[in-house]
mmCIF file of C-alpha atoms and ligand atoms in Angstrom:
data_model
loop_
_atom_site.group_PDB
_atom_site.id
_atom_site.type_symbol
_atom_site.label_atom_id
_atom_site.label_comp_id
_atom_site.label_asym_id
_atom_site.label_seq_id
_atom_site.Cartn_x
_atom_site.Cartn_y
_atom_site.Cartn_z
ATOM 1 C CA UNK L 253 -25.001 216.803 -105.898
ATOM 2 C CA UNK L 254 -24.692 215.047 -109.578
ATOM 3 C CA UNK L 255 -22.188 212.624 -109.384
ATOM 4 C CA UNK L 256 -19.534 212.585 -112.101
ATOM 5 C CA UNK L 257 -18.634 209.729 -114.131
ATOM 6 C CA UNK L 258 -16.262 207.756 -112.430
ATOM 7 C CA UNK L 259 -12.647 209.113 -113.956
ATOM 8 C CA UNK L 260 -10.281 206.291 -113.528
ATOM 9 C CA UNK L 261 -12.637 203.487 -114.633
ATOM 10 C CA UNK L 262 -9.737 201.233 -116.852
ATOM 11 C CA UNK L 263 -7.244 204.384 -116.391
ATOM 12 C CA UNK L 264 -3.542 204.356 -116.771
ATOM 13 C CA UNK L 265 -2.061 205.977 -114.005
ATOM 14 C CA UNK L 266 1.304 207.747 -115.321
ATOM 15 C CA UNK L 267 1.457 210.867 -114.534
ATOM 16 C CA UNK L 268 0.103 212.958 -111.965
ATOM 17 C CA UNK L 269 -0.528 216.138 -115.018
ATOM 18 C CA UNK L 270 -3.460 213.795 -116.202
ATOM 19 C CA UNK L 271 -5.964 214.369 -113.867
ATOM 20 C CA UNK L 272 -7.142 217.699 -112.615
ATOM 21 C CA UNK L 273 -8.931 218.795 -109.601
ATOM 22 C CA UNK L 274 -12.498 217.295 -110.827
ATOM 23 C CA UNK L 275 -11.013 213.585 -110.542
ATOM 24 C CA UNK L 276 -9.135 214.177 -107.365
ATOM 25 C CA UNK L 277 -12.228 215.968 -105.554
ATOM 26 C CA UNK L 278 -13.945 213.204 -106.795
ATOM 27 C CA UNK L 279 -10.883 210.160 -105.769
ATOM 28 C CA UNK L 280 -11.295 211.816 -102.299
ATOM 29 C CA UNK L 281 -15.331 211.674 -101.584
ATOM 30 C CA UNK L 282 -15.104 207.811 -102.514
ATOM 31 C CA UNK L 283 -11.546 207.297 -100.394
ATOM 32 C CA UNK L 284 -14.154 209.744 -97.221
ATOM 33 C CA UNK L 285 -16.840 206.770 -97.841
ATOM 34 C CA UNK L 286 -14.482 203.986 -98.120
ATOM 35 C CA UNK L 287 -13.166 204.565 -95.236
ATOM 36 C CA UNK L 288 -15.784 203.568 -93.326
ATOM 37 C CA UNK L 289 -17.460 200.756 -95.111
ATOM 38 C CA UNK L 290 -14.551 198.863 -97.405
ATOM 39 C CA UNK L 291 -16.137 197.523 -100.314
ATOM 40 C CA UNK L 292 -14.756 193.748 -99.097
ATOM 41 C CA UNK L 293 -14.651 190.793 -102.030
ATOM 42 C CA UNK L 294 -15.810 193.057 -104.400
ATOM 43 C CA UNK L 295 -12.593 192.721 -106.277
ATOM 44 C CA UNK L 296 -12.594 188.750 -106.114
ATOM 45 C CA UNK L 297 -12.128 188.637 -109.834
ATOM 46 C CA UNK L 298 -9.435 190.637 -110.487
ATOM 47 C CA UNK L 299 -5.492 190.715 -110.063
ATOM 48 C CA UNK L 300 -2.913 192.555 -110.135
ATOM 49 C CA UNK L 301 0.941 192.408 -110.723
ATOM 50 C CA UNK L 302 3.414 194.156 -109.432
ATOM 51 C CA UNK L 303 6.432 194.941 -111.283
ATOM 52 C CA UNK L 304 9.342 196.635 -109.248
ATOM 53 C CA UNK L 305 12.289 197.367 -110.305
ATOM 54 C CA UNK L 306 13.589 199.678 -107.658
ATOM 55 C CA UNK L 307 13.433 198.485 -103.912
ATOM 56 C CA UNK L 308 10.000 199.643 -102.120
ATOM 57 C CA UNK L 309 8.471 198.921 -98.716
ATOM 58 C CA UNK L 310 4.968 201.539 -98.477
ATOM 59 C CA UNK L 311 4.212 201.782 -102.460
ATOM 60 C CA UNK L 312 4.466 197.862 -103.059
ATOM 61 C CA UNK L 313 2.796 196.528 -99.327
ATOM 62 C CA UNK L 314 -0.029 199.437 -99.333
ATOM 63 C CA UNK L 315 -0.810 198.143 -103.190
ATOM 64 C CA UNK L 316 -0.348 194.408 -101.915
ATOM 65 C CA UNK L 317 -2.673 194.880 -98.843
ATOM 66 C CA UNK L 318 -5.182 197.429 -100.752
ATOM 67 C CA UNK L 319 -5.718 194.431 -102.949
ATOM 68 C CA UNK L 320 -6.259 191.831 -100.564
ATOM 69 C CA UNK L 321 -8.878 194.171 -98.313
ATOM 70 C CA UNK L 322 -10.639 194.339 -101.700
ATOM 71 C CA UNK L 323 -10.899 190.669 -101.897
ATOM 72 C CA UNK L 324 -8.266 190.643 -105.234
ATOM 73 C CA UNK L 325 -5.084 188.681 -105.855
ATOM 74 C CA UNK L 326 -1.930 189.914 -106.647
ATOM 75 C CA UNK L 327 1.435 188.144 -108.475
ATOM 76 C CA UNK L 328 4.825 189.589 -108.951
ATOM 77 C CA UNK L 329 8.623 188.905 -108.819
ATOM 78 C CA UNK L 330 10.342 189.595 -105.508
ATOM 79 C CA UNK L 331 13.167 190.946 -106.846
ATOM 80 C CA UNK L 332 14.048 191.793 -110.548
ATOM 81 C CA UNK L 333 16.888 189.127 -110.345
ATOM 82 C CA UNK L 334 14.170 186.698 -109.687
ATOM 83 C CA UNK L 335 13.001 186.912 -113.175
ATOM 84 C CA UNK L 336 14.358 186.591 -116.583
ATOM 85 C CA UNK L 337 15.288 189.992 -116.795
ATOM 86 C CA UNK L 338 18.591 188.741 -115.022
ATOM 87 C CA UNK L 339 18.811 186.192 -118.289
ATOM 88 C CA UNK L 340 18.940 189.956 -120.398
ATOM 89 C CA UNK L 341 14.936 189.928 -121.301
ATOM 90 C CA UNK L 342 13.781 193.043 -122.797
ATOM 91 C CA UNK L 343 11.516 195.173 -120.339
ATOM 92 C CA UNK L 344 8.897 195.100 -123.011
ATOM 93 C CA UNK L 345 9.170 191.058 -122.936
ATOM 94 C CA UNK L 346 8.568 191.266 -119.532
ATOM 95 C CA UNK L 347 5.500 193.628 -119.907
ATOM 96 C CA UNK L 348 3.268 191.722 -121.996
ATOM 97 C CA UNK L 349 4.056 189.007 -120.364
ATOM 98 C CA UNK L 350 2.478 190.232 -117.069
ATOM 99 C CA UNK L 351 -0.168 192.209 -119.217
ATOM 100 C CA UNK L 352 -1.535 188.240 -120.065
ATOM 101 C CA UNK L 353 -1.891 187.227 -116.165
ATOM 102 C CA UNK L 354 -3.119 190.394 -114.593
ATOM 103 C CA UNK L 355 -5.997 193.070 -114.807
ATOM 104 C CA UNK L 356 -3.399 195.914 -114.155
ATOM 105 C CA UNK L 357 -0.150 196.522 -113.654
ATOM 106 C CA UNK L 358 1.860 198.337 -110.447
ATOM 107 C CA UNK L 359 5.243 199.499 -111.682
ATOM 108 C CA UNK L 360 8.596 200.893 -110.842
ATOM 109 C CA UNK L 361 11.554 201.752 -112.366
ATOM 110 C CA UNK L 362 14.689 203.641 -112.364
ATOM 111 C CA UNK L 363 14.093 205.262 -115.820
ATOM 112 C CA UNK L 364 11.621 208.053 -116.713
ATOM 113 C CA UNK L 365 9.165 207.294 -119.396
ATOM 114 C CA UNK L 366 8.836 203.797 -118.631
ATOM 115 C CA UNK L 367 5.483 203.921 -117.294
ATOM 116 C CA UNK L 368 4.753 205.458 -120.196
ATOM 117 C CA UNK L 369 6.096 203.466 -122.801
ATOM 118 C CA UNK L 370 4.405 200.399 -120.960
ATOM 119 C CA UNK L 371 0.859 202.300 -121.191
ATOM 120 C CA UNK L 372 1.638 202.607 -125.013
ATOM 121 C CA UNK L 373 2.492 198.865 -125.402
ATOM 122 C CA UNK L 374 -0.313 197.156 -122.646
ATOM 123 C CA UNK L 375 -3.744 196.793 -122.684
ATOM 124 C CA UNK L 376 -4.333 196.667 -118.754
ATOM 125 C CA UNK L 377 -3.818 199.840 -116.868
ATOM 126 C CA UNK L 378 -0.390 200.450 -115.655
ATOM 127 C CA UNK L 379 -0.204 202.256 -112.731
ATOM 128 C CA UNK L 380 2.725 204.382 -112.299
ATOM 129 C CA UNK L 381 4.657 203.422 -108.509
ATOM 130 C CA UNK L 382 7.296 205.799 -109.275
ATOM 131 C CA UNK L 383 9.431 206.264 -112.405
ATOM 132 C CA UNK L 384 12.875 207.573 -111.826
ATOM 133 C CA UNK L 385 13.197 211.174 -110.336
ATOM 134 C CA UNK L 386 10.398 212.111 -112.841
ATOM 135 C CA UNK L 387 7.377 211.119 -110.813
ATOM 136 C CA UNK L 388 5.037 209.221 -108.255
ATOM 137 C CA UNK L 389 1.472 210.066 -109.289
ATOM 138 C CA UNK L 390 -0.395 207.954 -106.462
ATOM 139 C CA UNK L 391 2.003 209.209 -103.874
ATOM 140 C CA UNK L 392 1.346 212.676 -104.391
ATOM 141 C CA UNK L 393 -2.825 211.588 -104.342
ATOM 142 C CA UNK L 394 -2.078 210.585 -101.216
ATOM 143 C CA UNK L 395 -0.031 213.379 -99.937
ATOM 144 C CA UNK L 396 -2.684 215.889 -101.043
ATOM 145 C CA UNK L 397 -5.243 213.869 -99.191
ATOM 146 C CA UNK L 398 -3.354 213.679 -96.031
ATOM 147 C CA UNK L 399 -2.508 217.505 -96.210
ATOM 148 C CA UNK L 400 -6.718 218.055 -96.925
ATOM 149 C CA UNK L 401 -7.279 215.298 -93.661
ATOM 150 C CA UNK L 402 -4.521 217.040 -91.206
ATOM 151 C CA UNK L 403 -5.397 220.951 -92.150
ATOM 152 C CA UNK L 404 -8.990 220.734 -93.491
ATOM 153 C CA UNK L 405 -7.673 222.785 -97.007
ATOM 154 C CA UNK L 406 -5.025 223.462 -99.168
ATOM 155 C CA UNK L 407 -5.774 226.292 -100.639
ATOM 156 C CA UNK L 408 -3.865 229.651 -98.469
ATOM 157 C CA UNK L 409 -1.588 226.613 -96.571
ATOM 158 C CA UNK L 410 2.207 227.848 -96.407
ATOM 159 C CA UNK L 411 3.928 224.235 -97.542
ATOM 160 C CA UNK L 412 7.585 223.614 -97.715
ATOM 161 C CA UNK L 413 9.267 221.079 -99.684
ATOM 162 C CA UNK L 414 12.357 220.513 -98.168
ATOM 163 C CA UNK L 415 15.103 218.740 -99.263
ATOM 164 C CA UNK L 416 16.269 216.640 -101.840
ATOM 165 C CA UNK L 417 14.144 218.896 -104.644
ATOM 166 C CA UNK L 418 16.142 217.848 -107.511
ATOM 167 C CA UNK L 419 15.926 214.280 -107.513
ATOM 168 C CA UNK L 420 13.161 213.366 -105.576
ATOM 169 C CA UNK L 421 10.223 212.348 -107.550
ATOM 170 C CA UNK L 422 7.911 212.797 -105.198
ATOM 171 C CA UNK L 423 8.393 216.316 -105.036
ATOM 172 C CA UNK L 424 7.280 216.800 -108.805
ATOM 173 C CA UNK L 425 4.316 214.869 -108.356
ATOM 174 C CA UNK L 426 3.080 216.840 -105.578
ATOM 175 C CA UNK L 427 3.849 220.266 -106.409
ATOM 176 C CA UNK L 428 1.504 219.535 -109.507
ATOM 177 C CA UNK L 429 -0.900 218.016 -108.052
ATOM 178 C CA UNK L 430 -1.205 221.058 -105.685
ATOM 179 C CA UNK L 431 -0.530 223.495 -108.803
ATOM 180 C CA UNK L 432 -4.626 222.611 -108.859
ATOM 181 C CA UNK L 433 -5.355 224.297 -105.231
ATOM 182 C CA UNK L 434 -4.260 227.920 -104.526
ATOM 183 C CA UNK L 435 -1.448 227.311 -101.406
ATOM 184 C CA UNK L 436 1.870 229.287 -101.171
ATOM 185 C CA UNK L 437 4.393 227.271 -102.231
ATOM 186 C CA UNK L 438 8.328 227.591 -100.283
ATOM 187 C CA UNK L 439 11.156 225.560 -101.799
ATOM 188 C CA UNK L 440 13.797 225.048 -99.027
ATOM 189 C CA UNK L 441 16.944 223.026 -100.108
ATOM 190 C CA UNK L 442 20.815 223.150 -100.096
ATOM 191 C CA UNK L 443 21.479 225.221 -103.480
ATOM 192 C CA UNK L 444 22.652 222.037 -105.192
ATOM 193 C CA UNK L 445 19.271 220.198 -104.398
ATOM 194 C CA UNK L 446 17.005 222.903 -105.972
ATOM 195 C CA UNK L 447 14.253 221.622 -108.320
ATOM 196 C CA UNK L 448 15.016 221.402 -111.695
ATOM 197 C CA UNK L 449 14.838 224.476 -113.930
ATOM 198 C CA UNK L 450 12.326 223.373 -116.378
ATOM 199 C CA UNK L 451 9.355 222.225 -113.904
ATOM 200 C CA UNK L 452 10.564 225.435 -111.156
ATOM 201 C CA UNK L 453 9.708 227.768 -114.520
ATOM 202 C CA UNK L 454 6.463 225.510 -115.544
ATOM 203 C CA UNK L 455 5.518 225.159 -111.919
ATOM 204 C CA UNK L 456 6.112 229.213 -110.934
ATOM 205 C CA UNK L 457 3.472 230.091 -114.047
ATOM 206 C CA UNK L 458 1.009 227.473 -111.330
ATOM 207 C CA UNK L 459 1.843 227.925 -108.415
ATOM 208 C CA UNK L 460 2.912 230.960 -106.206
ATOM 209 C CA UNK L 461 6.380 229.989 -105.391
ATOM 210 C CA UNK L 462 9.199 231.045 -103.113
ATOM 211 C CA UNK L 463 12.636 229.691 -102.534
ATOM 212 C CA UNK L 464 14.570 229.292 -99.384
ATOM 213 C CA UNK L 465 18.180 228.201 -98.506
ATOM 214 C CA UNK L 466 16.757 227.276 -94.848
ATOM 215 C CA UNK L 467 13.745 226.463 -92.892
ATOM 216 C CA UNK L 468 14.969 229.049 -89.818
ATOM 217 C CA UNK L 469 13.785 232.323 -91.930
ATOM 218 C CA UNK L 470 10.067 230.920 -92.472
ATOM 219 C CA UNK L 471 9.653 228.209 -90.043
ATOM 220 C CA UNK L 472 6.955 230.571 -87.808
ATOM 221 C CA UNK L 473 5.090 231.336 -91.205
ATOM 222 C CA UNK L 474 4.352 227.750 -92.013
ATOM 223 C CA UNK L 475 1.649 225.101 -91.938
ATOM 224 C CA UNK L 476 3.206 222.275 -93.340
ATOM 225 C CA UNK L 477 6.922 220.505 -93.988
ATOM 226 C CA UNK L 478 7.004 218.057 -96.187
ATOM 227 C CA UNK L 479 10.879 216.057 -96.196
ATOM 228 C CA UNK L 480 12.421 214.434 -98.513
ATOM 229 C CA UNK L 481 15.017 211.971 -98.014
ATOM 230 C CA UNK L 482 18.605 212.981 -100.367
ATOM 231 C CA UNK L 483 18.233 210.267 -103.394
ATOM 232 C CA UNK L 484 21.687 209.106 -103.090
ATOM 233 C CA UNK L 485 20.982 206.454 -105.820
ATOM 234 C CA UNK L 486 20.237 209.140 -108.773
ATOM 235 C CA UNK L 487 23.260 211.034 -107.902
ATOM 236 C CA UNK L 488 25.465 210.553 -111.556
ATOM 237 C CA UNK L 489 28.367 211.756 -109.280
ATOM 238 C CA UNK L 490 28.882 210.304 -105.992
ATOM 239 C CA UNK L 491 31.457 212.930 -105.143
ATOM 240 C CA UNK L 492 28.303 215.625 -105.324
ATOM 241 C CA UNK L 493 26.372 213.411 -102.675
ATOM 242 C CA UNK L 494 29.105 213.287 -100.818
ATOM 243 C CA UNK L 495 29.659 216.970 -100.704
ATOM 244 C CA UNK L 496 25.471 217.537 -99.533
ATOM 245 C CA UNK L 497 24.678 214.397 -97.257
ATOM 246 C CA UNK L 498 23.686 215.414 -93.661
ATOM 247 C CA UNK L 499 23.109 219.257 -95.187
ATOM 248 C CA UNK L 500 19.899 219.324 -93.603
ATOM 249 C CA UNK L 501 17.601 218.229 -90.850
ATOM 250 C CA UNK L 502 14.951 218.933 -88.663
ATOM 251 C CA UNK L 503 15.060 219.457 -85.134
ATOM 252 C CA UNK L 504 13.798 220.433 -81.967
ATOM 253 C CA UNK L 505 15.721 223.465 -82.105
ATOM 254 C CA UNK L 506 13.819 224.693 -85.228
ATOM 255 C CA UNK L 507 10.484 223.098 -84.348
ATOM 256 C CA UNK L 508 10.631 225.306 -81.114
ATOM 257 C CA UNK L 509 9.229 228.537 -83.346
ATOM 258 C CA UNK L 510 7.086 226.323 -85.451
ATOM 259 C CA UNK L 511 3.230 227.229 -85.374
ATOM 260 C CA UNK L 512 1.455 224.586 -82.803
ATOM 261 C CA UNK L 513 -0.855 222.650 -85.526
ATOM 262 C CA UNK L 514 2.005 222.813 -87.891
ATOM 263 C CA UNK L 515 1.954 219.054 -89.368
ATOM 264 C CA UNK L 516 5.243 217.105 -90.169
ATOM 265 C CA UNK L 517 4.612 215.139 -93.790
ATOM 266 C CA UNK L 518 7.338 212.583 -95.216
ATOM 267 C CA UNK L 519 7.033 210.127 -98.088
ATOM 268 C CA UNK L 520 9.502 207.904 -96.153
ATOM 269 C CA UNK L 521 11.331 206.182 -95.927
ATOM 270 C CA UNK L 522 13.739 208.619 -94.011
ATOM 271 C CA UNK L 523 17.685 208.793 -93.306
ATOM 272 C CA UNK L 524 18.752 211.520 -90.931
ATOM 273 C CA UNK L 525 17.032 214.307 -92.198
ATOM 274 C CA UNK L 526 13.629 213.556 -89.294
ATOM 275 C CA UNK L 527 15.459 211.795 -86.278
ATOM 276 C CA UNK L 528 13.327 209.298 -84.569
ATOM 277 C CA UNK L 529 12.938 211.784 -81.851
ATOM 278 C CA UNK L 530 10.826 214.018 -83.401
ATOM 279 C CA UNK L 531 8.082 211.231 -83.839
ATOM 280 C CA UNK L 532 6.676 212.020 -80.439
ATOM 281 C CA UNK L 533 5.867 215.413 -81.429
ATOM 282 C CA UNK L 534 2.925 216.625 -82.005
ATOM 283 C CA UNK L 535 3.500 217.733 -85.482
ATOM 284 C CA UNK L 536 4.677 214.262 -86.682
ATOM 285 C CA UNK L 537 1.839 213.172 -89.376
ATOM 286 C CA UNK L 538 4.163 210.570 -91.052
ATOM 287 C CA UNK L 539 3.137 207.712 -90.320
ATOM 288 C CA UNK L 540 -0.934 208.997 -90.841
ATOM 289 C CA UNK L 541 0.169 209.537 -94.743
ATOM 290 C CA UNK L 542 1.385 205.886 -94.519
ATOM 291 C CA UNK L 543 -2.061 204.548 -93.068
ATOM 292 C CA UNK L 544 -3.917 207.247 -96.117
ATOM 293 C CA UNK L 545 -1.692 205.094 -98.709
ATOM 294 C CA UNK L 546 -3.589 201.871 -98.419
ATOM 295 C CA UNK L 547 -6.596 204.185 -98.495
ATOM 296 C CA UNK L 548 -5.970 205.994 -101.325
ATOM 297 C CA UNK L 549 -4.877 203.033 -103.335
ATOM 298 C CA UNK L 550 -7.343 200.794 -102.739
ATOM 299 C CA UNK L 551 -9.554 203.631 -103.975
ATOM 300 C CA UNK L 552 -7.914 203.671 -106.814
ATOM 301 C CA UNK L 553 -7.882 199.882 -107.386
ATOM 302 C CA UNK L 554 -11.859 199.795 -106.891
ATOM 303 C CA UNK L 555 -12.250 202.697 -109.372
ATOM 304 C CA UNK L 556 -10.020 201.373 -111.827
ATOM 305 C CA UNK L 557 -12.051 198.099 -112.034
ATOM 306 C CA UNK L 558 -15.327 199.386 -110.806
ATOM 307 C CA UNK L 559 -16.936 201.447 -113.632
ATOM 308 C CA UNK L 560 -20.320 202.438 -111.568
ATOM 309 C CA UNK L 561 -18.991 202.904 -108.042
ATOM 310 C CA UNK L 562 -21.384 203.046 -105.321
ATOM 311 C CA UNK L 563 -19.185 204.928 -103.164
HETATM 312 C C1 NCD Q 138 9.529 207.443 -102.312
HETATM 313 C C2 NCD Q 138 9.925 206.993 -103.710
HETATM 314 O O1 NCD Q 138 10.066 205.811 -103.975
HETATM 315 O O2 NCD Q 138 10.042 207.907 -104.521
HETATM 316 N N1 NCD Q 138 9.098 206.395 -101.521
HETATM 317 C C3 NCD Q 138 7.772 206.102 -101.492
HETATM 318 O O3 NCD Q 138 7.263 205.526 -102.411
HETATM 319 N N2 NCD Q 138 7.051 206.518 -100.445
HETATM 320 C C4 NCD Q 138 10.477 208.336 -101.654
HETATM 321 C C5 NCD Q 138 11.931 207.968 -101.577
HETATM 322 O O4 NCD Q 138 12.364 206.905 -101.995
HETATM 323 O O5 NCD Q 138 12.657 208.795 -101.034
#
């Protein structure tokens, strides 16, 4: 098989709608041979920093320990109140400022366009760790990945995205990213959690789509779940939280009609909506899409700064 240029070589990272099933095929053969034979030291020259702005415990350690497999460094603040942005610097201050000390840049923040605007005004990559409820570009990589690992396809899969739909930034980056596979789509959330107009009418011209009020109506029909935690801290109303925390769950109850290879997917980190009991299940693929995020990002770090990849 010819092997196609390598498509992140010195790549920004922002959103998930810039790379189409070509790259991710192609992100997923090298993660396949990576996983067996880590390409150790061969990022000895390079760094990274890491810019968050928003707590984070998978995104920021997987990127942290993806670059020290690969032999890298990596700098950052610990907390924003750490650096001079508590002293009122400008976030573009801040961004060339780290642009000077690192080869790329991992950031989060709580406002959309931001990873964006700091593409536009850097000349390292910037990789996008999530940007407000807008997206999470390497999370949904990974999700896709995990989903291809626990099923062996995407395409024909019955997924639900269940929960938090309208503020949950993961959600938009994966239903995009699997707007480039043919699977049937089922939106499950309290009415006042429902995606977003805009992306529900640009995703349904993608995507064959179908939404649910509850997971009890289609639960025997589907492959995979994929929870979201409610984003309490994009709510502009705390009185609307309020009025949907706790609205939904999964439990044993439901997971009694479930099909028997049905797998359990969560970005984490979780509140209520997966109790710790259903861990023991054998649908509960969790904490396998945590151990495919250091894999898929330190793919992406070696591609980014690897222009001929052996892999
Ligand atoms: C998610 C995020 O930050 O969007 N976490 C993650 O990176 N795995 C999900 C969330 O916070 O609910």
């Amino acid at each position: 098989m010819k092997r196609l240029k390598n498509p992140f070589y010195n790549r920004d990272i922002v959103s998930i709608k810039d790379f189409q099933r070509p790259d991710l095929d192609y992100l997923f053969q090298v993660a396949d041979n990576i996983k067996t034979s880590l390409p150790n030291d061969s990022l000895s020259t390079k760094s990274i920093g890491l810019m968050f702005f928003e707590p984070s415990t998978r995104t920021r350690l997987s990127f942290e320990s993806a670059m020290n497999s690969l032999g890298g460094k990596s700098i950052s603040f610990g907390n924003p109140s750490d650096s001079s942005t508590q002293k009122g610097e400008n976030l573009s201050d801040s961004l060339l400022t780290m642009d000077q000390y690192v080869d790329a840049i991992i950031l989060r923040h709580a406002s959309e366009g931001v990873s964006r605007y700091a593409s536009e005004i850097c000349t390292n990559p910037i990789i996008n760790a999530g940007s407000g409820s807008e997206e999470h570009p390497t999370q949904a990589m990974l999700d896709v990945y995990t989903i291809l690992n626990e099923c062996g396809k995407v395409d024909d899969l019955n997924i639900a995205i269940f929960g938090d739909l309208k503020y949950g930034r993961t959600v938009y980056s994966l239903l995009y990213a699997l707007s480039n596979y043919k699977p049937n789509i089922h939106l499950v959330s309290p009415k006042p959690l429902q995606l977003r107009p805009d992306p529900l009418i640009e995703l349904k011209s993608k995507l064959n789509i179908s939404v649910h009020e509850n997971l009890q109506d289609i639960i025997s029909d589907l492959d995979v779940i994929y929870t979201t935690r409610i984003q309490k801290e994009r709510f502009p109303d705390l009185q609307e939280y309020e009025r949907v925390k706790g609205s939904y769950k999964i439990d044993n109850n439901l997971l009694a009609k479930a099909k028997e290879n049905l797998v359990l997917l969560h970005p984490m980190p979780r509140s209520d909506e997966i109790p710790s009991e259903i861990d023991n299940t054998v649908y509960a693929k969790y904490f396998n899409q945590v151990s495919s995020g250091k894999l898929i990002r330190s793919t992406l770090l070696h591609l980014i700064f690897t222009e001929n990849s052996s892999f």
